[in-house]
PDB file of C-alpha atoms in Angstrom:
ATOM      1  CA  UNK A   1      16.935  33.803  16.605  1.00 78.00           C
ATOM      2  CA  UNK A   2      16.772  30.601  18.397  1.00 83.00           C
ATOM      3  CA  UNK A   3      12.982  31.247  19.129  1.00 79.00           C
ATOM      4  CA  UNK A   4      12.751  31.098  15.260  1.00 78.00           C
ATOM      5  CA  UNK A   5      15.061  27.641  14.973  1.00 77.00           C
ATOM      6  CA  UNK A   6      13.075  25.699  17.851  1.00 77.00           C
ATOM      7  CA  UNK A   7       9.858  26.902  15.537  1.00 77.00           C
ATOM      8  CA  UNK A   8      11.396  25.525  12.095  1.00 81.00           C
ATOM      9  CA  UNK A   9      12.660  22.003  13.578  1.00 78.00           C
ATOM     10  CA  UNK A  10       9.198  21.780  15.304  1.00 84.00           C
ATOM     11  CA  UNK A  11       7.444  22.341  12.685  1.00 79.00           C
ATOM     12  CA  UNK A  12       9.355  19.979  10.549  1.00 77.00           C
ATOM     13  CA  UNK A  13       9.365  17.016  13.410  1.00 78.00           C
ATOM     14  CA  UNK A  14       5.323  17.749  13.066  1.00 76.00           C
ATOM     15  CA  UNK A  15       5.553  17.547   9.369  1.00 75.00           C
ATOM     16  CA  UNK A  16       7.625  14.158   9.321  1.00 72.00           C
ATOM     17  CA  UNK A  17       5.138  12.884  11.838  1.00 70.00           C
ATOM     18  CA  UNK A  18       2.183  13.574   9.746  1.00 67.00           C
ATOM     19  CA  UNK A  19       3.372  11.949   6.670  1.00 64.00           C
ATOM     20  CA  UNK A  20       4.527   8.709   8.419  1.00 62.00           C
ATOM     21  CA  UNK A  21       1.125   8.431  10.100  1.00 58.00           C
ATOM     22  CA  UNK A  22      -0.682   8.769   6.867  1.00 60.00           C
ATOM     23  CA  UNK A  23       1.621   6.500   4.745  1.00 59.00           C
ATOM     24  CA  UNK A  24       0.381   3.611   7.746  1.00 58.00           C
ATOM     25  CA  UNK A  25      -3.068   5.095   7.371  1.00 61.00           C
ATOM     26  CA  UNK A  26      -5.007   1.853   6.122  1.00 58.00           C
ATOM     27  CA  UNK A  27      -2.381  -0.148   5.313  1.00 62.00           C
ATOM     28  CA  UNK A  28      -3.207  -3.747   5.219  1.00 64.00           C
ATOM     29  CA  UNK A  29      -1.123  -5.995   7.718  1.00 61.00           C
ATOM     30  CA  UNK A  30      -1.416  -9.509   7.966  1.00 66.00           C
ATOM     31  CA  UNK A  31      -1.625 -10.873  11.241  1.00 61.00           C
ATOM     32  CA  UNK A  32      -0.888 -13.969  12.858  1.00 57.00           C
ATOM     33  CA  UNK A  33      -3.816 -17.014  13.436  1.00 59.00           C
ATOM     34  CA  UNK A  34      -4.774 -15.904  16.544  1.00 72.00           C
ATOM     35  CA  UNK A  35      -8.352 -16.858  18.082  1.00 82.00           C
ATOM     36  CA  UNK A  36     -10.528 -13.389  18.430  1.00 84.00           C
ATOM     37  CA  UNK A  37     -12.560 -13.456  21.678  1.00 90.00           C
ATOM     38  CA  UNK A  38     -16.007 -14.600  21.697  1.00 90.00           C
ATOM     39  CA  UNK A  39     -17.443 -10.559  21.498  1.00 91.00           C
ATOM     40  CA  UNK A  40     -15.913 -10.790  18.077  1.00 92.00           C
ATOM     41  CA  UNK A  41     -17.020 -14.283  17.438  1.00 93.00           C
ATOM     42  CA  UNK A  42     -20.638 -13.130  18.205  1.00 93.00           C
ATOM     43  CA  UNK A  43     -20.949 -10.931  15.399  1.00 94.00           C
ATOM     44  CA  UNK A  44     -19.553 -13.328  12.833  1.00 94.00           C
ATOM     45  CA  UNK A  45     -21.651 -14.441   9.897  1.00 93.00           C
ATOM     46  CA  UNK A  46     -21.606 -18.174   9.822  1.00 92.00           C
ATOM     47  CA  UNK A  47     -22.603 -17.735   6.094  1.00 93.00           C
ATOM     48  CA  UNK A  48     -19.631 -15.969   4.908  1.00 94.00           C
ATOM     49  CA  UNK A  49     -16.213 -17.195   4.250  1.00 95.00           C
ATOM     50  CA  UNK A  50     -14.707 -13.777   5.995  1.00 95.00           C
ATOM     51  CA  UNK A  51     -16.070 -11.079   8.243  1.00 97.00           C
ATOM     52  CA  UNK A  52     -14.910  -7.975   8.108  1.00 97.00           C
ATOM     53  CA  UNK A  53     -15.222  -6.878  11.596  1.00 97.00           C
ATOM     54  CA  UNK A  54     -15.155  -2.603  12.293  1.00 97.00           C
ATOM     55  CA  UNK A  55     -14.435  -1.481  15.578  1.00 96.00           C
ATOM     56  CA  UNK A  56     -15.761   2.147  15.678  1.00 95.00           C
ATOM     57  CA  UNK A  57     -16.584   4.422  18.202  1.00 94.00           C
ATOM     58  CA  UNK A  58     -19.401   6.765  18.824  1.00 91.00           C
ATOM     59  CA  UNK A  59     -17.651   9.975  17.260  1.00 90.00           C
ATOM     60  CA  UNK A  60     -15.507   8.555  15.002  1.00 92.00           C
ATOM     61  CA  UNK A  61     -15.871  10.667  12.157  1.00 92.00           C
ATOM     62  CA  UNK A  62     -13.593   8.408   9.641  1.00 94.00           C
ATOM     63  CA  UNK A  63     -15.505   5.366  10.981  1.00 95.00           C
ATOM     64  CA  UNK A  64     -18.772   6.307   8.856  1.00 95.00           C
ATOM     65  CA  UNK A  65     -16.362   6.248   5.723  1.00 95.00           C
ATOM     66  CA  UNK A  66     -14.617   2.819   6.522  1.00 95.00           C
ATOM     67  CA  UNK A  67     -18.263   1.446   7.329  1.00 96.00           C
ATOM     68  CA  UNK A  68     -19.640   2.661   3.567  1.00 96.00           C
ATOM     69  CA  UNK A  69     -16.789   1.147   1.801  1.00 96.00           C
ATOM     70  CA  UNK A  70     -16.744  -2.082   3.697  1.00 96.00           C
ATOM     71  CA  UNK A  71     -20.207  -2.377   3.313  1.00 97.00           C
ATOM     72  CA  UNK A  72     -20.324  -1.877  -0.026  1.00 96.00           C
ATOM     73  CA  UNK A  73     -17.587  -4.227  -1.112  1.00 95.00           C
ATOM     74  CA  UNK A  74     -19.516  -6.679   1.615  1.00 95.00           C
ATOM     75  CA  UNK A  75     -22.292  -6.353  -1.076  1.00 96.00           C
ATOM     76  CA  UNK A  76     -20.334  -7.207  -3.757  1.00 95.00           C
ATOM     77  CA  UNK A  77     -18.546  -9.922  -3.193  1.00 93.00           C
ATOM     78  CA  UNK A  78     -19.164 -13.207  -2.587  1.00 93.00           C
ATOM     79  CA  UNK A  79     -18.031 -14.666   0.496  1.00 94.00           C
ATOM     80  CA  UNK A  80     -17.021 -11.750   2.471  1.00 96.00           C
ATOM     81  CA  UNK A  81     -20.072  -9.992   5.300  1.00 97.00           C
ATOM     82  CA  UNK A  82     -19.647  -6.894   7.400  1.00 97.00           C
ATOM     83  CA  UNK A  83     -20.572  -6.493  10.774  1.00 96.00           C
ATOM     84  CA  UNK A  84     -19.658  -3.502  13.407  1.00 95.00           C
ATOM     85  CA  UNK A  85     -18.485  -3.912  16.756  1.00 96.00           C
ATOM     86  CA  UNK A  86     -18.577   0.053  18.652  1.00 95.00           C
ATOM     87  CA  UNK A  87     -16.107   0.091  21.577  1.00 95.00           C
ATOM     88  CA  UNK A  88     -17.113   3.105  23.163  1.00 93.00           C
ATOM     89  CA  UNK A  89     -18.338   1.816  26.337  1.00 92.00           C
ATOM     90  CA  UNK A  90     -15.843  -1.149  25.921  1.00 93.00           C
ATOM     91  CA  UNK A  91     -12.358  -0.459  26.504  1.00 92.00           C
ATOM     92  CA  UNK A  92     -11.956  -4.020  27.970  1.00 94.00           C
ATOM     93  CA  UNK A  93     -12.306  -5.191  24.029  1.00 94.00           C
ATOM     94  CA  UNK A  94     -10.319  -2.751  22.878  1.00 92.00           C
ATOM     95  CA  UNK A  95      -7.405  -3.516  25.337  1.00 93.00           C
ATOM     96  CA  UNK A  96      -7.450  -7.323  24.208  1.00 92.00           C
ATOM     97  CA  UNK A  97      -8.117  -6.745  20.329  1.00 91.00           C
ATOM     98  CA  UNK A  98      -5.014  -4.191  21.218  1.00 89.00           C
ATOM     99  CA  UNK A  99      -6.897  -1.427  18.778  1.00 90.00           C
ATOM    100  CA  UNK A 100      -4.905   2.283  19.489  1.00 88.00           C
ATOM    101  CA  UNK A 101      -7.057   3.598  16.963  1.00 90.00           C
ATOM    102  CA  UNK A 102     -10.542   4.091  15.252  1.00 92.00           C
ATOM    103  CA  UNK A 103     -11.784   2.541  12.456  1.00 95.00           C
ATOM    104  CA  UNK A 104     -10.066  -0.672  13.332  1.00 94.00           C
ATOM    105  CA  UNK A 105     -10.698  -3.758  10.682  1.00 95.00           C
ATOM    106  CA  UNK A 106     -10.459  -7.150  11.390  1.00 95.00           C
ATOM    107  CA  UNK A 107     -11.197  -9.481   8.452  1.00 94.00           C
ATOM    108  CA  UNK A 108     -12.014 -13.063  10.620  1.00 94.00           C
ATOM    109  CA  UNK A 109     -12.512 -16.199   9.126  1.00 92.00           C
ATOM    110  CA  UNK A 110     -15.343 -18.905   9.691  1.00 90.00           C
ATOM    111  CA  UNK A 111     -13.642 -20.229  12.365  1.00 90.00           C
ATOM    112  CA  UNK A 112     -12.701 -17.098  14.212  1.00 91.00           C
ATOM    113  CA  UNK A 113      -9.159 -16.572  13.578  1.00 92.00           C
ATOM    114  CA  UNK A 114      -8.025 -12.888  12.842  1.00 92.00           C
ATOM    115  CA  UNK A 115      -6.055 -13.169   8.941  1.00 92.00           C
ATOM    116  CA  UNK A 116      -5.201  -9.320   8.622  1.00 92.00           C
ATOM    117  CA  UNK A 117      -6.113  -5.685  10.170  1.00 92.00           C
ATOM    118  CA  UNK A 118      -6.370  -2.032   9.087  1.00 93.00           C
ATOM    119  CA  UNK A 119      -5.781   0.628  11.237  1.00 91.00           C
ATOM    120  CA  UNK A 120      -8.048   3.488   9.712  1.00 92.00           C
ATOM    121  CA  UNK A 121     -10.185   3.874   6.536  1.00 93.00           C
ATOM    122  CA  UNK A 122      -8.798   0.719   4.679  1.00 93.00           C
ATOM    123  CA  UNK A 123      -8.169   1.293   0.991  1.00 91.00           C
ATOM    124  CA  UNK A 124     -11.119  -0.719  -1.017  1.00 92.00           C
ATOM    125  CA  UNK A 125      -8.340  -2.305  -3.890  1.00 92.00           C
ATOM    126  CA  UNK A 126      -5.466  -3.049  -1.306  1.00 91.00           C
ATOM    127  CA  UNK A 127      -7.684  -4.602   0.766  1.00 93.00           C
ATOM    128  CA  UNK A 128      -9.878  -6.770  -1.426  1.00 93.00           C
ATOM    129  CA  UNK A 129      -6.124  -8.422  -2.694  1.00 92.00           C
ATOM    130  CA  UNK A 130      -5.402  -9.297   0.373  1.00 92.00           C
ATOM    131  CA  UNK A 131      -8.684 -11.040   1.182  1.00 93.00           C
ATOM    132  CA  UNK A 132      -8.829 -13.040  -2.402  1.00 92.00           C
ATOM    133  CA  UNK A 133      -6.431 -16.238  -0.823  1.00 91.00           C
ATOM    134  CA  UNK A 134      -9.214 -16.271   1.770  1.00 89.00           C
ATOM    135  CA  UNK A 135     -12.625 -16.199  -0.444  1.00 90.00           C
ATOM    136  CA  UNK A 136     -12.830 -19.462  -2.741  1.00 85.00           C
ATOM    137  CA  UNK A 137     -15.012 -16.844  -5.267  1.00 63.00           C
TER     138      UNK A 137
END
Protein backbone atom coordinates (compact mmCIF):
# COMPACT_ATOMS: atom_id res chain seq x y z
CA UNK A 1 0.00 0.00 0.00
CA UNK A 2 2.50 2.60 0.69
CA UNK A 3 4.74 1.15 -2.18
CA UNK A 4 1.70 2.18 -4.36
CA UNK A 5 1.38 5.95 -2.62
CA UNK A 6 5.28 6.77 -2.91
CA UNK A 7 4.57 5.61 -6.82
CA UNK A 8 1.39 8.02 -7.30
CA UNK A 9 3.05 11.25 -5.55
CA UNK A 10 6.20 10.45 -7.65
CA UNK A 11 4.72 10.23 -10.48
CA UNK A 12 2.74 13.34 -10.00
CA UNK A 13 5.97 15.48 -8.61
CA UNK A 14 7.42 14.16 -12.23
CA UNK A 15 4.31 15.28 -13.93
CA UNK A 16 4.28 18.89 -12.27
CA UNK A 17 7.93 19.07 -13.16
CA UNK A 18 7.42 18.40 -16.75
CA UNK A 19 4.79 20.89 -17.34
CA UNK A 20 6.63 23.77 -15.55
CA UNK A 21 9.74 23.04 -17.62
CA UNK A 22 7.85 23.18 -20.82
CA UNK A 23 5.66 26.25 -19.99
CA UNK A 24 9.58 28.08 -19.60
CA UNK A 25 10.50 26.15 -22.71
CA UNK A 26 11.36 29.21 -25.11
CA UNK A 27 10.02 31.77 -23.32
CA UNK A 28 11.40 35.08 -24.18
CA UNK A 29 13.12 36.99 -21.17
CA UNK A 30 14.50 40.24 -21.40
CA UNK A 31 17.71 40.72 -19.94
CA UNK A 32 19.60 43.42 -18.57
CA UNK A 33 22.39 45.67 -20.87
CA UNK A 34 25.09 43.70 -20.07
CA UNK A 35 28.36 43.62 -22.39
CA UNK A 36 28.67 39.84 -23.98
CA UNK A 37 32.35 38.77 -24.06
CA UNK A 38 34.36 39.26 -27.05
CA UNK A 39 33.70 35.20 -28.27
CA UNK A 40 30.21 36.51 -28.71
CA UNK A 41 31.25 39.81 -30.09
CA UNK A 42 33.28 37.89 -32.77
CA UNK A 43 30.47 36.41 -34.41
CA UNK A 44 28.38 39.56 -34.59
CA UNK A 45 27.30 40.96 -37.93
CA UNK A 46 28.32 44.55 -38.03
CA UNK A 47 25.60 44.85 -40.78
CA UNK A 48 22.66 43.97 -38.79
CA UNK A 49 20.84 45.89 -36.22
CA UNK A 50 20.54 42.47 -33.94
CA UNK A 51 22.25 39.12 -33.88
CA UNK A 52 20.67 36.39 -32.87
CA UNK A 53 23.37 34.45 -31.32
CA UNK A 54 22.65 30.21 -30.79
CA UNK A 55 24.68 28.48 -28.46
CA UNK A 56 24.34 24.76 -29.44
CA UNK A 57 26.14 21.83 -28.80
CA UNK A 58 27.32 18.96 -30.83
CA UNK A 59 24.24 16.57 -30.04
CA UNK A 60 21.76 18.84 -29.39
CA UNK A 61 18.97 17.45 -31.10
CA UNK A 62 16.46 20.60 -30.49
CA UNK A 63 19.39 22.85 -31.54
CA UNK A 64 18.93 21.90 -35.40
CA UNK A 65 15.20 23.13 -34.94
CA UNK A 66 16.03 26.51 -33.13
CA UNK A 67 18.86 27.00 -35.88
CA UNK A 68 16.06 26.50 -38.96
CA UNK A 69 13.68 28.86 -37.45
CA UNK A 70 16.17 31.50 -36.54
CA UNK A 71 17.61 31.27 -39.71
CA UNK A 72 14.77 31.58 -41.51
CA UNK A 73 13.24 34.56 -39.78
CA UNK A 74 17.15 35.91 -40.11
CA UNK A 75 16.17 35.76 -43.86
CA UNK A 76 13.27 37.56 -43.58
CA UNK A 77 13.67 40.33 -41.83
CA UNK A 78 15.44 43.21 -42.14
CA UNK A 79 17.87 44.06 -39.63
CA UNK A 80 18.15 40.98 -37.67
CA UNK A 81 21.43 38.09 -38.80
CA UNK A 82 22.05 34.70 -37.27
CA UNK A 83 25.16 33.35 -36.33
CA UNK A 84 26.01 30.02 -34.11
CA UNK A 85 28.33 29.81 -31.40
CA UNK A 86 28.76 25.55 -30.40
CA UNK A 87 29.98 25.24 -26.78
CA UNK A 88 30.88 21.81 -26.75
CA UNK A 89 34.47 22.06 -26.21
CA UNK A 90 33.80 25.43 -24.37
CA UNK A 91 32.40 25.24 -21.06
CA UNK A 92 34.46 28.36 -20.06
CA UNK A 93 31.73 30.36 -22.41
CA UNK A 94 29.10 28.65 -21.23
CA UNK A 95 29.95 29.30 -17.49
CA UNK A 96 30.17 33.20 -18.21
CA UNK A 97 27.12 33.46 -20.75
CA UNK A 98 25.60 31.35 -17.56
CA UNK A 99 23.68 28.97 -20.35
CA UNK A 100 22.21 25.60 -18.17
CA UNK A 101 20.77 24.58 -21.27
CA UNK A 102 20.89 23.91 -25.13
CA UNK A 103 19.64 25.85 -27.67
CA UNK A 104 20.49 29.00 -25.83
CA UNK A 105 19.52 32.48 -27.82
CA UNK A 106 20.99 35.59 -27.35
CA UNK A 107 19.61 38.39 -29.55
CA UNK A 108 22.85 41.15 -29.24
CA UNK A 109 22.78 44.42 -30.52
CA UNK A 110 25.41 46.37 -32.74
CA UNK A 111 27.19 47.29 -29.95
CA UNK A 112 27.33 44.02 -28.11
CA UNK A 113 24.95 44.29 -25.37
CA UNK A 114 22.71 41.14 -24.67
CA UNK A 115 18.62 42.69 -24.98
CA UNK A 116 16.81 39.24 -24.31
CA UNK A 117 17.46 35.24 -24.20
CA UNK A 118 15.61 31.97 -24.87
CA UNK A 119 16.31 29.01 -23.19
CA UNK A 120 15.30 26.25 -25.83
CA UNK A 121 13.60 26.27 -29.28
CA UNK A 122 12.33 29.97 -29.13
CA UNK A 123 8.81 30.42 -30.46
CA UNK A 124 9.17 32.31 -34.08
CA UNK A 125 5.93 35.00 -33.21
CA UNK A 126 6.90 35.59 -29.44
CA UNK A 127 10.13 36.19 -30.32
CA UNK A 128 10.02 38.40 -33.39
CA UNK A 129 7.66 40.94 -30.86
CA UNK A 130 10.10 41.17 -28.70
CA UNK A 131 12.86 42.06 -31.15
CA UNK A 132 10.56 44.81 -33.17
CA UNK A 133 11.66 47.90 -30.39
CA UNK A 134 15.15 46.83 -31.45
CA UNK A 135 14.94 46.69 -35.51
CA UNK A 136 14.11 50.33 -36.96
CA UNK A 137 12.30 48.05 -40.05
Amino acid sequence: MIGGLVAIGTLLVAGLIGVLLRRRDGRVRTKNTATVPDDVRAVLDPRAEVTLVQLSTTFCAPCRHARVILADLADKTDGLAHADIDLTDRPELAQRLAVLRTPTTLAVDSQGAEILRVGGVPRRESLLAALRPHLSA
